[in-house]
Coordinates of C-alpha atoms and ligand atoms in Angstrom, one line a residue:
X1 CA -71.1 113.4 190.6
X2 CA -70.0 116.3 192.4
X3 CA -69.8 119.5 191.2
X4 CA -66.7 120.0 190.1
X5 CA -65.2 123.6 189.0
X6 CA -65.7 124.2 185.4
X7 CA -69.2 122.2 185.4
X8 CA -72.4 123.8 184.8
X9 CA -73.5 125.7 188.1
X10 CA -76.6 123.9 189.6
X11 CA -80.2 124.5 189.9
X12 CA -82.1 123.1 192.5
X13 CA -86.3 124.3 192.9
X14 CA -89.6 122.1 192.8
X15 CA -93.4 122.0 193.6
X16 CA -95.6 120.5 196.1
X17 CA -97.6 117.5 194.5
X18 CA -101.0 118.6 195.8
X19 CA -102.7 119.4 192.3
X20 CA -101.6 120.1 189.0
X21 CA -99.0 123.1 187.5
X22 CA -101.1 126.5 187.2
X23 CA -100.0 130.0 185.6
X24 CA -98.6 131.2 188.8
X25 CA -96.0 128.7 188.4
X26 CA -95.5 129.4 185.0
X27 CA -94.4 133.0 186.1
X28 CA -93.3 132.4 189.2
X29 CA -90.7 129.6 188.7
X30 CA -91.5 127.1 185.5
X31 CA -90.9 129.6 182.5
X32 CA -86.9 130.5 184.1
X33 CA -86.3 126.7 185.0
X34 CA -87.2 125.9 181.4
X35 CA -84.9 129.0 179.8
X36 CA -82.0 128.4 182.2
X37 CA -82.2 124.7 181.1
X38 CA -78.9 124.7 179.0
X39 CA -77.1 126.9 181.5
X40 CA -77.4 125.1 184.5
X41 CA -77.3 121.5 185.7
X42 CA -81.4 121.5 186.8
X43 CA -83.1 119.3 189.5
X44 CA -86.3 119.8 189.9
X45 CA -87.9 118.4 193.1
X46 CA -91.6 116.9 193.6
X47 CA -91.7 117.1 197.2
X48 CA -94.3 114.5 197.9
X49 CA -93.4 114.0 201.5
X50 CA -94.3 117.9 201.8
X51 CA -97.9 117.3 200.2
X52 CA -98.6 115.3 203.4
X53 CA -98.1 118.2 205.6
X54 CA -101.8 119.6 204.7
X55 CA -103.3 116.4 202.7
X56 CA -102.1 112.9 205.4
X57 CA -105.6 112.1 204.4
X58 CA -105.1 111.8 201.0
X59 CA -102.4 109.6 199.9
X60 CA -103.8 109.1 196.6
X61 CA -104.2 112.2 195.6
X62 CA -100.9 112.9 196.6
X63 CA -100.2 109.9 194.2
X64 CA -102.0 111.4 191.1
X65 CA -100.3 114.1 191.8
X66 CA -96.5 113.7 191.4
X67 CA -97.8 112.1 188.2
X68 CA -99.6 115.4 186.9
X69 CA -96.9 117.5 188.1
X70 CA -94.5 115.5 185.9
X71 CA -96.8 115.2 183.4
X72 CA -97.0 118.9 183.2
X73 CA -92.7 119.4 183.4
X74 CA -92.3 117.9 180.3
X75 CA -95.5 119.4 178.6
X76 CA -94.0 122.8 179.5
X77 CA -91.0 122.2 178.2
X78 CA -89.0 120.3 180.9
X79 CA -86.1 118.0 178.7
X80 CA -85.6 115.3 181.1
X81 CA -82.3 114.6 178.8
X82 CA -80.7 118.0 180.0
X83 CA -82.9 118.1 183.1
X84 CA -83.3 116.1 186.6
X85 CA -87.0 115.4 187.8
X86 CA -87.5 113.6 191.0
X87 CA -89.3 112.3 193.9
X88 CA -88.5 113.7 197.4
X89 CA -89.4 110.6 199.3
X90 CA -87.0 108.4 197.2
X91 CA -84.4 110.3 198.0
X92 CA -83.4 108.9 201.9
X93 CA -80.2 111.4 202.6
X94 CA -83.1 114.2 202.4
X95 CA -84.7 113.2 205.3
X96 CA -81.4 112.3 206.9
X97 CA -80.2 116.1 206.4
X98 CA -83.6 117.2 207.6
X99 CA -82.6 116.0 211.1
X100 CA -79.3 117.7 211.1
X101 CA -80.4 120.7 209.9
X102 CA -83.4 121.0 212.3
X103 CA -80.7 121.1 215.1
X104 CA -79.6 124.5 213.1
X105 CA -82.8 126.3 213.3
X106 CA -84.0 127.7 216.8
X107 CA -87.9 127.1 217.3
X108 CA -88.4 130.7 217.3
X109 CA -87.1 132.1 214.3
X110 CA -89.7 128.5 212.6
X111 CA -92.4 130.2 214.4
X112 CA -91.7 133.7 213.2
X113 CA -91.9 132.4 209.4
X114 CA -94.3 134.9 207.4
X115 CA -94.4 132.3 204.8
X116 CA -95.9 129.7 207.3
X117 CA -98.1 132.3 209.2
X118 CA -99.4 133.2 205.4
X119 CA -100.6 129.3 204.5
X120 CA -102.2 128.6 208.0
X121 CA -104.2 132.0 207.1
X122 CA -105.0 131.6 203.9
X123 CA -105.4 127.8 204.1
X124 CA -107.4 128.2 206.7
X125 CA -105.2 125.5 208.7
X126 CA -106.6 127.2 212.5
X127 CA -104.2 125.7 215.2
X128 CA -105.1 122.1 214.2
X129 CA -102.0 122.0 211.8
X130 CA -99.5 119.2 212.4
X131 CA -95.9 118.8 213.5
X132 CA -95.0 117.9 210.3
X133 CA -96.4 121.4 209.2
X134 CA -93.9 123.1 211.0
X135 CA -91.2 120.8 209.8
X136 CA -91.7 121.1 205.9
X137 CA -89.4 124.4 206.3
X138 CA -86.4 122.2 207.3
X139 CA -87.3 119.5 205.1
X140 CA -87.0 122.2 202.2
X141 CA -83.5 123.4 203.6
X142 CA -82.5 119.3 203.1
X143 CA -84.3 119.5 199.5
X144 CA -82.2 122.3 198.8
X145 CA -79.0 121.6 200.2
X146 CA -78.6 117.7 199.3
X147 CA -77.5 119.3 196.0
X148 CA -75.4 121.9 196.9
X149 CA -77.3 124.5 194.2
X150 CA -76.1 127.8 193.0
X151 CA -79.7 129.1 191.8
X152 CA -82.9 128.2 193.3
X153 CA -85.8 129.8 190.9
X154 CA -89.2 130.7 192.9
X155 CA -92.1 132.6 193.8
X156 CA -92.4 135.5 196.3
X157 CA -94.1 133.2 199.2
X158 CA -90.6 131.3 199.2
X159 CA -88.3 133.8 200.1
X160 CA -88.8 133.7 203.7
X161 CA -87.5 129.8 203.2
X162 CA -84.6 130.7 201.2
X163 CA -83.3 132.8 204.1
X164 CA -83.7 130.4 206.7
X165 CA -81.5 127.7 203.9
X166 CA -78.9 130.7 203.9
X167 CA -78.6 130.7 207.1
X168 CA -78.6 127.2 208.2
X169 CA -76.0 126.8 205.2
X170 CA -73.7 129.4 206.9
X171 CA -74.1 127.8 210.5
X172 CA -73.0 124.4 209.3
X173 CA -69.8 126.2 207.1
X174 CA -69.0 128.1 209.7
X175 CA -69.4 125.2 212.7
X176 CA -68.4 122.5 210.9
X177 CA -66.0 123.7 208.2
X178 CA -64.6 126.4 209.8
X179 CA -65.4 128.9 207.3
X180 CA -64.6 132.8 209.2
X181 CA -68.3 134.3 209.7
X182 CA -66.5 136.9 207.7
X183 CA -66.3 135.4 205.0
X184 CA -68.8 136.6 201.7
X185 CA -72.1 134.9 200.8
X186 CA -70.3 134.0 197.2
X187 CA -67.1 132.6 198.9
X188 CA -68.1 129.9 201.3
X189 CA -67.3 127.0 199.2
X190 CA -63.9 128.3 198.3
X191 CA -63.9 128.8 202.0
X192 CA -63.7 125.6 202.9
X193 CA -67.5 125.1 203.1
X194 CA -69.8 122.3 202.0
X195 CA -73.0 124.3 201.5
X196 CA -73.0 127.2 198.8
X197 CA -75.0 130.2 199.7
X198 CA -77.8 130.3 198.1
X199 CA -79.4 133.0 195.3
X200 CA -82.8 133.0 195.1
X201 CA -84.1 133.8 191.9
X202 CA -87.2 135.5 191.1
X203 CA -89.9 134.9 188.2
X204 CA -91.0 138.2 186.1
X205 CA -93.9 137.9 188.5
X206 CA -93.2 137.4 191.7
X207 CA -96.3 136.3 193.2
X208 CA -99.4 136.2 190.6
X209 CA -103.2 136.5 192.2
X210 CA -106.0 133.8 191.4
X211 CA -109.1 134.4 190.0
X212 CA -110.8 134.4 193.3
X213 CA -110.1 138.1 194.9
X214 CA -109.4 138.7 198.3
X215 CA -109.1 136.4 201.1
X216 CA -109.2 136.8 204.9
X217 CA -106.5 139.6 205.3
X218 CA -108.3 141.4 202.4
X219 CA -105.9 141.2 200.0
X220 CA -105.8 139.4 196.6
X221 CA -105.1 136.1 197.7
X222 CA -101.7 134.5 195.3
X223 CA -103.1 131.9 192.8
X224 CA -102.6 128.5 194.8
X225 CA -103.5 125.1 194.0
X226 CA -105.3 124.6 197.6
X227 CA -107.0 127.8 197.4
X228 CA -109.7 127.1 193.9
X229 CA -108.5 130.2 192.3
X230 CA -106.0 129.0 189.5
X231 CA -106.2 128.5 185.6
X232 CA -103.8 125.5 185.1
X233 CA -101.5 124.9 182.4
X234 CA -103.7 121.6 181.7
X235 CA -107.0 123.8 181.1
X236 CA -108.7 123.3 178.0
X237 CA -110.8 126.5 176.5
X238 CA -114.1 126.5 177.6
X239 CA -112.6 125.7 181.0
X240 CA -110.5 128.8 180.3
X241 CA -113.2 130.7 179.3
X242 CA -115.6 129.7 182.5
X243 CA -113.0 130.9 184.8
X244 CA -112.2 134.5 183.1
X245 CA -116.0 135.2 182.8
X246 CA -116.5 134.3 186.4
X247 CA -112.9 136.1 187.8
X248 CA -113.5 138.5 190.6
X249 CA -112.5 142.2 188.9
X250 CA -113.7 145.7 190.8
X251 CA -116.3 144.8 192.8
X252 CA -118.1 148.5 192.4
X253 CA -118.5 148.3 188.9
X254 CA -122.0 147.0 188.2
X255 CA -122.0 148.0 184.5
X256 CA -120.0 148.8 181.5
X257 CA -120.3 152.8 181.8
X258 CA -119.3 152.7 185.8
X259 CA -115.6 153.7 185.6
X260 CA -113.5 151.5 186.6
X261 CA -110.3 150.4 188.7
X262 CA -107.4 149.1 187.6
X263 CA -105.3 149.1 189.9
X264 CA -105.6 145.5 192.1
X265 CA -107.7 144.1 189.9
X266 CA -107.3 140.5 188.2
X267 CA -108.6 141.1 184.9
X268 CA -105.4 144.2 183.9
X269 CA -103.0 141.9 186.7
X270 CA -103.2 139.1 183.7
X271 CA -103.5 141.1 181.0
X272 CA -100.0 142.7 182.3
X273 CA -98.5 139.5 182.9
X274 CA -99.6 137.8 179.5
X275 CA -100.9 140.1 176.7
X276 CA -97.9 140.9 175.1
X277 CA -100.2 143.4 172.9
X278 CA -99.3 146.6 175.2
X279 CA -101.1 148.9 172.9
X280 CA -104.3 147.2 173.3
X281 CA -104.1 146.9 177.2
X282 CA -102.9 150.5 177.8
X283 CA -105.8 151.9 175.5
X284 CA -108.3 149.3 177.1
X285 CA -106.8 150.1 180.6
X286 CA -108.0 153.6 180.0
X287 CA -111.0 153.2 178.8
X288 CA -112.1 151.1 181.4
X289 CA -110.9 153.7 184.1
X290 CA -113.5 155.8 182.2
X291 CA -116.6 153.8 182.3
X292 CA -115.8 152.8 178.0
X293 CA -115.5 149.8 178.0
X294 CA -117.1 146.4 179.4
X295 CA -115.7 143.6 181.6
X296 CA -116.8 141.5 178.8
X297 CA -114.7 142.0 175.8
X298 CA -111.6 142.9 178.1
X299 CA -112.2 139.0 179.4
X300 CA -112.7 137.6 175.9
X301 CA -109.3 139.3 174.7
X302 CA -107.8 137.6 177.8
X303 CA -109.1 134.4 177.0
X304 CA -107.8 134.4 173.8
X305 CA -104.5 135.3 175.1
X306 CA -104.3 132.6 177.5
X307 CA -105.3 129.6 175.3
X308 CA -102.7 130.7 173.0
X309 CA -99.9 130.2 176.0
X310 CA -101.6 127.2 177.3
X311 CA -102.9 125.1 174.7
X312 CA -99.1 124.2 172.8
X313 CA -98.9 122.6 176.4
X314 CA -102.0 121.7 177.1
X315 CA -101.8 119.2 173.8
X316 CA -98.4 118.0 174.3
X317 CA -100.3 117.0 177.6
X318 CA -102.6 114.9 176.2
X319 CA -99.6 113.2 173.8
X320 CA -97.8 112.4 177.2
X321 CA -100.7 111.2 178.8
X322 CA -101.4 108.4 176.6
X323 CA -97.9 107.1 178.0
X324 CA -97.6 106.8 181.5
X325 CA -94.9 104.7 181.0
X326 CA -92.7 107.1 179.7
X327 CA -93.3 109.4 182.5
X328 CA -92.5 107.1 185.2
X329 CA -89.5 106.0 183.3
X330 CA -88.7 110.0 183.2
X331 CA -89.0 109.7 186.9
X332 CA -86.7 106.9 187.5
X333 CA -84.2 107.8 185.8
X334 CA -84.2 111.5 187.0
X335 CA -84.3 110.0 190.9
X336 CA -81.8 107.3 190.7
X337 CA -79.5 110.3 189.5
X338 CA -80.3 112.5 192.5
X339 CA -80.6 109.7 194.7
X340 CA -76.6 109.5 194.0
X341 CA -75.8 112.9 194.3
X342 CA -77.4 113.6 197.6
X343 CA -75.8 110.8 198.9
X344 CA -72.5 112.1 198.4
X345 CA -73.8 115.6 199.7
X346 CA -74.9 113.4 202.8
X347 CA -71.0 111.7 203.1
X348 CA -70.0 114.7 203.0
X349 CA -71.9 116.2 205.6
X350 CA -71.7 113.2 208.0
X351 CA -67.7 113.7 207.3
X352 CA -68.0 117.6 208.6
X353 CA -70.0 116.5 211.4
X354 CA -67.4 114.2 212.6
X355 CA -70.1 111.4 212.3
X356 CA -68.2 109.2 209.8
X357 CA -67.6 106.3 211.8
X358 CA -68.2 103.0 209.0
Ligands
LIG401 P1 -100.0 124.9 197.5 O1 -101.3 125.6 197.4 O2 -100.1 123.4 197.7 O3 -99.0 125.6 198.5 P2 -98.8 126.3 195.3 O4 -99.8 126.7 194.3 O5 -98.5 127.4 196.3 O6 -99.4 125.0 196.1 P3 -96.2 125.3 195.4 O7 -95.9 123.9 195.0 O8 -96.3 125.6 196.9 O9 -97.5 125.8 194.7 O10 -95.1 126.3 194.8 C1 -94.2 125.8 193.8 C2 -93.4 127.0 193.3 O11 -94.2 127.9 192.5 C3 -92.8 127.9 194.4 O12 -91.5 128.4 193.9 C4 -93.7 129.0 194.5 O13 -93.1 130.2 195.0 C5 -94.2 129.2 193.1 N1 -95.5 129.8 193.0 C6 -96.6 129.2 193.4 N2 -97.7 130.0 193.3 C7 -97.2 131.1 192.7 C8 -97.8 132.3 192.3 N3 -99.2 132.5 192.4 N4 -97.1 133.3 191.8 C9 -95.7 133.1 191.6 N5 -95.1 132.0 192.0 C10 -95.8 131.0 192.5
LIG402 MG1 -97.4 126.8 198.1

């Protein structure tokens, strides 16, 4: 159950249950987890307790959604026989950790988060935000390090979180297990240490933009789930198609023979990330600086290119859909095993902290 040496390193990353999987995952995080699949030992995380940070309101969404999100795992290519995929709130020694860790993390560096001050910005969360909010940070830093990970694949907006798990991770070495502050990131565990060091590990895009263009700060605003500007993996085509033909591009250009920008707009951002046909976006790129070409046909080619990534998973979808029962058996099975290994991460840590007493 641990991890001993010679075993597969370990993966640990996850999403939010507050909608379904959209293309910014897929580059972001989803596409690595599923290639590093036979590499690593992988637990992927549905951090439903995290969902009620911005949603308390909405328990049944929340619900529906650690269904869809699992749903959509396994249509993107998820194995749940080489793979862990599991539910955050099952998991008690998670929100044990959480109040350990919280003891780690002085109130000012939470405050100073970018990644926090980014979603009560862009989510438009104004100073009404709970407690909780400000919690989810540490919460993540127990998701994390309940499984000891070598890896943890994500998205730009997550790297201010992955710090503050390095951190914590070194504090309660160094405290606890008397690892030397001296010591290297990559030698804490042979150290003495409980808690790896985390590596982050970025998607080939680090942070995709929605459909939507800019939001308050006046940039392009990242494709979200809570912000209306995603395509998701579960779109079918004409759903596809609505949202290309109605995507924010440059604003100036009112028609075909207006040149146009390239440069920050949404239509050539996904036509870089996806089109694997470089010849036909450099060429089109061009002619659209020069007032050649319409937004039109540049948004049917991209249409065509997206339903050829997302319907493969868009129909093994609808074959997993018409058994919920496998799912939640995929879900059971996946959390009794993590259950069990953050429990022993949890022993362990208790042990450290001289709290071992029964
Ligand atoms: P929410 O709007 O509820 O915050 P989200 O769309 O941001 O949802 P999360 O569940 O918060 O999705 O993020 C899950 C993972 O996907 C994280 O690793 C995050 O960095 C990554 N991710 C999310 N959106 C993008 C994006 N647009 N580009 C790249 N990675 C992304
Ligand atoms: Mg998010």
């Amino acid at each position: 159950m641990s991890n001993p040496a010679g075993a597969k390193p370990r993966i640990l990353t996850g999403d939010t249950p507050t909608g379904r999987l959209h293309l910014g995952h897929w580059v972001g995080s989803l596409e690595n987890r599923v290639a590093l699949q036979d590499q690593y030992e992988c637990f992927f995380i549905i951090a439903n307790a995290h969902a009620f940070t911005t949603r308390a309101e909405k328990p049944d969404e929340i619900r529906q959604s650690v269904l869809e999100i699992a749903t959509d795992y396994l249509a993107a290519g998820i194995d749940p026989e080489k793979s862990t995929i599991f539910i955050q709130s099952e998991i008690p020694a998670i929100a044990e950790l959480t109040f350990f860790f919280s003891m780690l993390v002085p109130y000012n560096r939470l405050m100073r988060n970018p990644t926090l001050k980014d979603e009560i910005r862009d989510k438009a969360l104004g100073d009404g935000y709970s407690f909780g909010f400000l919690l989810y940070p540490v919460g993540q830093i127990a998701d994390i390090l309940a499984f000891r990970p070598k890896l943890v694949p994500v998205g730009e907006d997550q790297l201010a979180h992955l710090e503050l798990t390095r951190e914590v991770a070194r504090r309660f070495d160094q405290l606890y297990c008397g690892v030397n502050p001296q010591t290297p990131d990559g030698e804490y565990v042979a150290a003495g240490g409980l808690f790896p060091i985390i590596e982050a590990k970025l998607g080939r895009v680090k942070r995709l933009v929605g459909t939507g263009g800019p939001g308050p700060s006046g940039q392009l605003l990242k494709m979200s789930k809570s912000l209306n500007n995603a395509i998701y993996l579960s779109d079918d085509p004409d759903t596809i198609n609505k949202k290309v033909m109605n995507m924010y591009t440059d604003p100036n250009r009112k028609k075909a023979t207006d040149p146009g920008t390239v440069e920050n707009n949404p239509l050539w951002i996904f036509h870089e990330t996806f089109n694997t046909d470089r010849q036909w976006v450099e060429e089109a790129e061009e002619k659209y600086r020069l007032g050649q070409i319409g937004d039109v046909p540049c948004k049917r080619r991209l249409v065509e290119v997206l339903v050829a990534l997302i319907e493969p998973i868009r129909k093994r979808r609808l074959e997993l859909e018409k058994d919920p029962g496998h799912v939640l058996k995929v879900l059971q099975t996946g959390t009794t095993r993590a259950r069990a290994v953050a429990h022993e991460t949890l022993q362990l840590a208790k042990k450290c902290l001289k709290q071992d007493y029964l």
